[in-house]
PDB file of C-alpha atoms in Angstrom:
ATOM      1  CA  MET A   1       0.000   0.000   0.000  1.00  0.00           C
ATOM      2  CA  SER A   2       1.323   3.424  -0.869  1.00  0.00           C
ATOM      3  CA  LEU A   3      -0.009   6.933  -0.966  1.00  0.00           C
ATOM      4  CA  THR A   4      -1.019   8.574  -4.205  1.00  0.00           C
ATOM      5  CA  LYS A   5       0.473  11.911  -5.146  1.00  0.00           C
ATOM      6  CA  SER A   6      -2.784  13.580  -4.144  1.00  0.00           C
ATOM      7  CA  GLU A   7      -2.879  11.818  -0.754  1.00  0.00           C
ATOM      8  CA  ARG A   8       0.730  12.808  -0.044  1.00  0.00           C
ATOM      9  CA  ALA A   9      -0.125  16.422  -0.883  1.00  0.00           C
ATOM     10  CA  ILE A  10      -3.138  16.376   1.455  1.00  0.00           C
ATOM     11  CA  VAL A  11      -1.155  14.910   4.363  1.00  0.00           C
ATOM     12  CA  MET A  12       1.748  17.301   3.867  1.00  0.00           C
ATOM     13  CA  SER A  13      -0.509  20.332   3.498  1.00  0.00           C
ATOM     14  CA  MET A  14      -2.470  19.556   6.635  1.00  0.00           C
ATOM     15  CA  TRP A  15       0.745  18.832   8.528  1.00  0.00           C
ATOM     16  CA  ASP A  16       1.679  22.495   8.125  1.00  0.00           C
ATOM     17  CA  LYS A  17      -1.314  23.363  10.336  1.00  0.00           C
ATOM     18  CA  VAL A  18      -0.889  20.398  12.689  1.00  0.00           C
ATOM     19  CA  SER A  19       2.760  21.223  13.361  1.00  0.00           C
ATOM     20  CA  THR A  20       1.837  24.626  14.802  1.00  0.00           C
ATOM     21  CA  GLN A  21      -0.162  22.852  17.541  1.00  0.00           C
ATOM     22  CA  ALA A  22       1.891  19.660  17.732  1.00  0.00           C
ATOM     23  CA  ASP A  23       2.355  19.508  21.508  1.00  0.00           C
ATOM     24  CA  ALA A  24      -1.312  20.156  22.279  1.00  0.00           C
ATOM     25  CA  ILE A  25      -2.425  17.665  19.620  1.00  0.00           C
ATOM     26  CA  GLY A  26      -0.056  15.032  20.994  1.00  0.00           C
ATOM     27  CA  THR A  27      -1.288  15.542  24.538  1.00  0.00           C
ATOM     28  CA  GLU A  28      -4.939  15.444  23.484  1.00  0.00           C
ATOM     29  CA  THR A  29      -4.343  12.317  21.387  1.00  0.00           C
ATOM     30  CA  LEU A  30      -2.777  10.474  24.337  1.00  0.00           C
ATOM     31  CA  GLU A  31      -5.502  11.647  26.729  1.00  0.00           C
ATOM     32  CA  ARG A  32      -8.068  10.325  24.260  1.00  0.00           C
ATOM     33  CA  LEU A  33      -6.144   7.034  23.915  1.00  0.00           C
ATOM     34  CA  PHE A  34      -5.887   6.458  27.653  1.00  0.00           C
ATOM     35  CA  SER A  35      -9.514   7.340  28.388  1.00  0.00           C
ATOM     36  CA  SER A  36     -10.956   5.361  25.453  1.00  0.00           C
ATOM     37  CA  TYR A  37      -8.581   2.399  25.704  1.00  0.00           C
ATOM     38  CA  PRO A  38      -7.449   2.172  29.338  1.00  0.00           C
ATOM     39  CA  GLN A  39      -5.527  -1.045  28.628  1.00  0.00           C
ATOM     40  CA  SER A  40      -2.973   1.101  26.764  1.00  0.00           C
ATOM     41  CA  LYS A  41      -1.939   2.657  30.098  1.00  0.00           C
ATOM     42  CA  THR A  42      -0.083  -0.545  31.028  1.00  0.00           C
ATOM     43  CA  TYR A  43       2.941   0.630  29.026  1.00  0.00           C
ATOM     44  CA  PHE A  44       3.249   3.769  31.142  1.00  0.00           C
ATOM     45  CA  PRO A  45       3.313   2.606  34.777  1.00  0.00           C
ATOM     46  CA  HIS A  46       5.934   5.235  35.622  1.00  0.00           C
ATOM     47  CA  PHE A  47       3.955   8.138  34.086  1.00  0.00           C
ATOM     48  CA  ASP A  48       1.558  10.542  35.726  1.00  0.00           C
ATOM     49  CA  LEU A  49      -1.336  10.063  33.308  1.00  0.00           C
ATOM     50  CA  HIS A  50      -3.581  12.766  34.712  1.00  0.00           C
ATOM     51  CA  GLN A  51      -4.902  15.211  32.156  1.00  0.00           C
ATOM     52  CA  GLY A  52      -2.233  17.715  31.137  1.00  0.00           C
ATOM     53  CA  SER A  53       0.553  16.204  33.263  1.00  0.00           C
ATOM     54  CA  PRO A  54       4.103  17.168  32.238  1.00  0.00           C
ATOM     55  CA  GLN A  55       4.919  13.540  31.363  1.00  0.00           C
ATOM     56  CA  LEU A  56       1.809  13.214  29.215  1.00  0.00           C
ATOM     57  CA  ARG A  57       2.617  16.476  27.427  1.00  0.00           C
ATOM     58  CA  ALA A  58       6.230  15.434  26.863  1.00  0.00           C
ATOM     59  CA  HIS A  59       5.298  12.028  25.463  1.00  0.00           C
ATOM     60  CA  GLY A  60       2.526  13.562  23.348  1.00  0.00           C
ATOM     61  CA  ALA A  61       5.107  15.922  21.866  1.00  0.00           C
ATOM     62  CA  LYS A  62       7.358  12.938  21.074  1.00  0.00           C
ATOM     63  CA  VAL A  63       4.524  11.058  19.388  1.00  0.00           C
ATOM     64  CA  VAL A  64       3.554  13.963  17.174  1.00  0.00           C
ATOM     65  CA  ALA A  65       7.224  14.699  16.426  1.00  0.00           C
ATOM     66  CA  ALA A  66       7.514  11.103  15.174  1.00  0.00           C
ATOM     67  CA  VAL A  67       4.462  11.640  12.967  1.00  0.00           C
ATOM     68  CA  GLY A  68       6.119  14.830  11.719  1.00  0.00           C
ATOM     69  CA  GLU A  69       9.274  12.904  10.915  1.00  0.00           C
ATOM     70  CA  ALA A  70       7.139  10.433   8.971  1.00  0.00           C
ATOM     71  CA  VAL A  71       5.485  13.281   7.055  1.00  0.00           C
ATOM     72  CA  LYS A  72       8.893  14.792   6.315  1.00  0.00           C
ATOM     73  CA  ASN A  73      10.045  11.413   4.970  1.00  0.00           C
ATOM     74  CA  ILE A  74       6.739  10.490   3.358  1.00  0.00           C
ATOM     75  CA  ASP A  75       8.480   8.997   0.329  1.00  0.00           C
ATOM     76  CA  ASN A  76      10.745   6.787   2.455  1.00  0.00           C
ATOM     77  CA  LEU A  77       8.687   5.896   5.507  1.00  0.00           C
ATOM     78  CA  SER A  78      10.255   2.504   6.092  1.00  0.00           C
ATOM     79  CA  CYS A  79      13.725   3.923   6.470  1.00  0.00           C
ATOM     80  CA  ALA A  80      12.546   6.880   8.558  1.00  0.00           C
ATOM     81  CA  LEU A  81      10.674   4.687  11.046  1.00  0.00           C
ATOM     82  CA  THR A  82      13.096   1.756  11.398  1.00  0.00           C
ATOM     83  CA  LYS A  83      14.615   2.837  14.728  1.00  0.00           C
ATOM     84  CA  LEU A  84      11.210   3.611  16.206  1.00  0.00           C
ATOM     85  CA  SER A  85       9.914   0.230  15.039  1.00  0.00           C
ATOM     86  CA  GLU A  86      12.865  -1.573  16.609  1.00  0.00           C
ATOM     87  CA  LEU A  87      12.488   0.354  19.880  1.00  0.00           C
ATOM     88  CA  HIS A  88       8.812  -0.544  20.234  1.00  0.00           C
ATOM     89  CA  ALA A  89       9.227  -4.177  19.149  1.00  0.00           C
ATOM     90  CA  TYR A  90      12.451  -5.193  20.886  1.00  0.00           C
ATOM     91  CA  ILE A  91      12.833  -2.903  23.891  1.00  0.00           C
ATOM     92  CA  LEU A  92       9.416  -1.527  24.863  1.00  0.00           C
ATOM     93  CA  ARG A  93       7.501  -4.570  23.584  1.00  0.00           C
ATOM     94  CA  VAL A  94       4.346  -2.588  22.933  1.00  0.00           C
ATOM     95  CA  ASP A  95       1.340  -4.584  21.745  1.00  0.00           C
ATOM     96  CA  PRO A  96       1.096  -3.733  18.013  1.00  0.00           C
ATOM     97  CA  VAL A  97      -2.650  -3.120  18.312  1.00  0.00           C
ATOM     98  CA  ASN A  98      -1.832   0.081  20.190  1.00  0.00           C
ATOM     99  CA  PHE A  99      -0.496   1.715  17.023  1.00  0.00           C
ATOM    100  CA  LYS A 100      -3.913   1.363  15.389  1.00  0.00           C
ATOM    101  CA  LEU A 101      -5.637   2.688  18.499  1.00  0.00           C
ATOM    102  CA  LEU A 102      -3.258   5.642  18.671  1.00  0.00           C
ATOM    103  CA  SER A 103      -3.779   6.337  14.958  1.00  0.00           C
ATOM    104  CA  HIS A 104      -7.527   6.366  15.469  1.00  0.00           C
ATOM    105  CA  CYS A 105      -7.223   8.773  18.410  1.00  0.00           C
ATOM    106  CA  LEU A 106      -4.980  11.054  16.352  1.00  0.00           C
ATOM    107  CA  LEU A 107      -7.535  11.131  13.523  1.00  0.00           C
ATOM    108  CA  VAL A 108     -10.323  12.013  15.968  1.00  0.00           C
ATOM    109  CA  THR A 109      -8.159  14.770  17.443  1.00  0.00           C
ATOM    110  CA  LEU A 110      -7.387  16.183  13.992  1.00  0.00           C
ATOM    111  CA  ALA A 111     -11.065  16.094  13.049  1.00  0.00           C
ATOM    112  CA  ALA A 112     -12.000  17.916  16.261  1.00  0.00           C
ATOM    113  CA  ARG A 113      -9.289  20.571  15.906  1.00  0.00           C
ATOM    114  CA  PHE A 114      -9.531  21.152  12.149  1.00  0.00           C
ATOM    115  CA  PRO A 115     -13.156  20.507  11.182  1.00  0.00           C
ATOM    116  CA  ALA A 116     -13.014  22.629   8.021  1.00  0.00           C
ATOM    117  CA  ASP A 117      -9.792  20.975   6.812  1.00  0.00           C
ATOM    118  CA  PHE A 118     -10.621  17.430   7.817  1.00  0.00           C
ATOM    119  CA  THR A 119     -12.820  16.678   4.839  1.00  0.00           C
ATOM    120  CA  ALA A 120     -13.727  13.137   3.808  1.00  0.00           C
ATOM    121  CA  GLU A 121     -10.782  13.239   1.375  1.00  0.00           C
ATOM    122  CA  ALA A 122      -8.384  14.423   4.094  1.00  0.00           C
ATOM    123  CA  HIS A 123      -9.719  11.795   6.492  1.00  0.00           C
ATOM    124  CA  ALA A 124      -9.139   9.056   3.920  1.00  0.00           C
ATOM    125  CA  ALA A 125      -5.601  10.300   3.156  1.00  0.00           C
ATOM    126  CA  TRP A 126      -4.636  10.594   6.827  1.00  0.00           C
ATOM    127  CA  ASP A 127      -6.188   7.235   7.639  1.00  0.00           C
ATOM    128  CA  LYS A 128      -4.193   5.586   4.858  1.00  0.00           C
ATOM    129  CA  PHE A 129      -1.013   7.405   5.913  1.00  0.00           C
ATOM    130  CA  MET A 130      -1.392   6.365   9.550  1.00  0.00           C
ATOM    131  CA  SER A 131      -2.209   2.788   8.481  1.00  0.00           C
ATOM    132  CA  ILE A 132       1.074   2.691   6.582  1.00  0.00           C
ATOM    133  CA  VAL A 133       2.926   4.164   9.573  1.00  0.00           C
ATOM    134  CA  SER A 134       1.312   1.593  11.903  1.00  0.00           C
ATOM    135  CA  SER A 135       2.186  -1.224   9.536  1.00  0.00           C
ATOM    136  CA  ILE A 136       5.835  -0.149   9.420  1.00  0.00           C
ATOM    137  CA  LEU A 137       5.980   0.204  13.205  1.00  0.00           C
ATOM    138  CA  THR A 138       4.721  -3.360  13.601  1.00  0.00           C
ATOM    139  CA  GLU A 139       6.793  -5.056  10.904  1.00  0.00           C
ATOM    140  CA  LYS A 140       9.623  -5.899  13.348  1.00  0.00           C
ATOM    141  CA  TYR A 141       7.161  -8.003  15.334  1.00  0.00           C
ATOM    142  CA  ARG A 142       6.910 -10.533  12.515  1.00  0.00           C
TER     143      ARG A 142
END
C-alpha cells in the first residue's frame, strides 16, 4: 500500500497546520487514547497520566514529532521509522494493536481541531497514511 500523489499532498498540506499545535495535539491524542482504551496505560506505569501532566505532554510531543518525521520522509517511511519500530518491538515490547488505536485517536483529534480541513478526502488520506505508519511500526514483530 502506498499513498497517491494527491494523498501525499493532502497529508503534507495539513501537517503544516498540525505542526503549529503539535504539543497540544499530541497531549490530546494520548488523553483520548488512555480514556478510550485504558488497557494502553499498562505501558506507562511510571507516568503521571492525569490530564495535562508534564509527562503526558512530553510524550505527546514525542509522538507527534515522530508523525512529523514520517510526514517529512513520506516517500521513504520505512527507512525513517526503522529505529522507532525496533524500539517498540524489541525494547518496549508494545502490543502492536496500540499503534492502530493511537492512529484512530490522532484522527479524531485532527477532526476535532480542524473541522473545516478534515474533509472526507483528508480523512481518507490521513487514515491511509497512519495505516502505513502503523504497519511499518509493527513489521519488526513478525
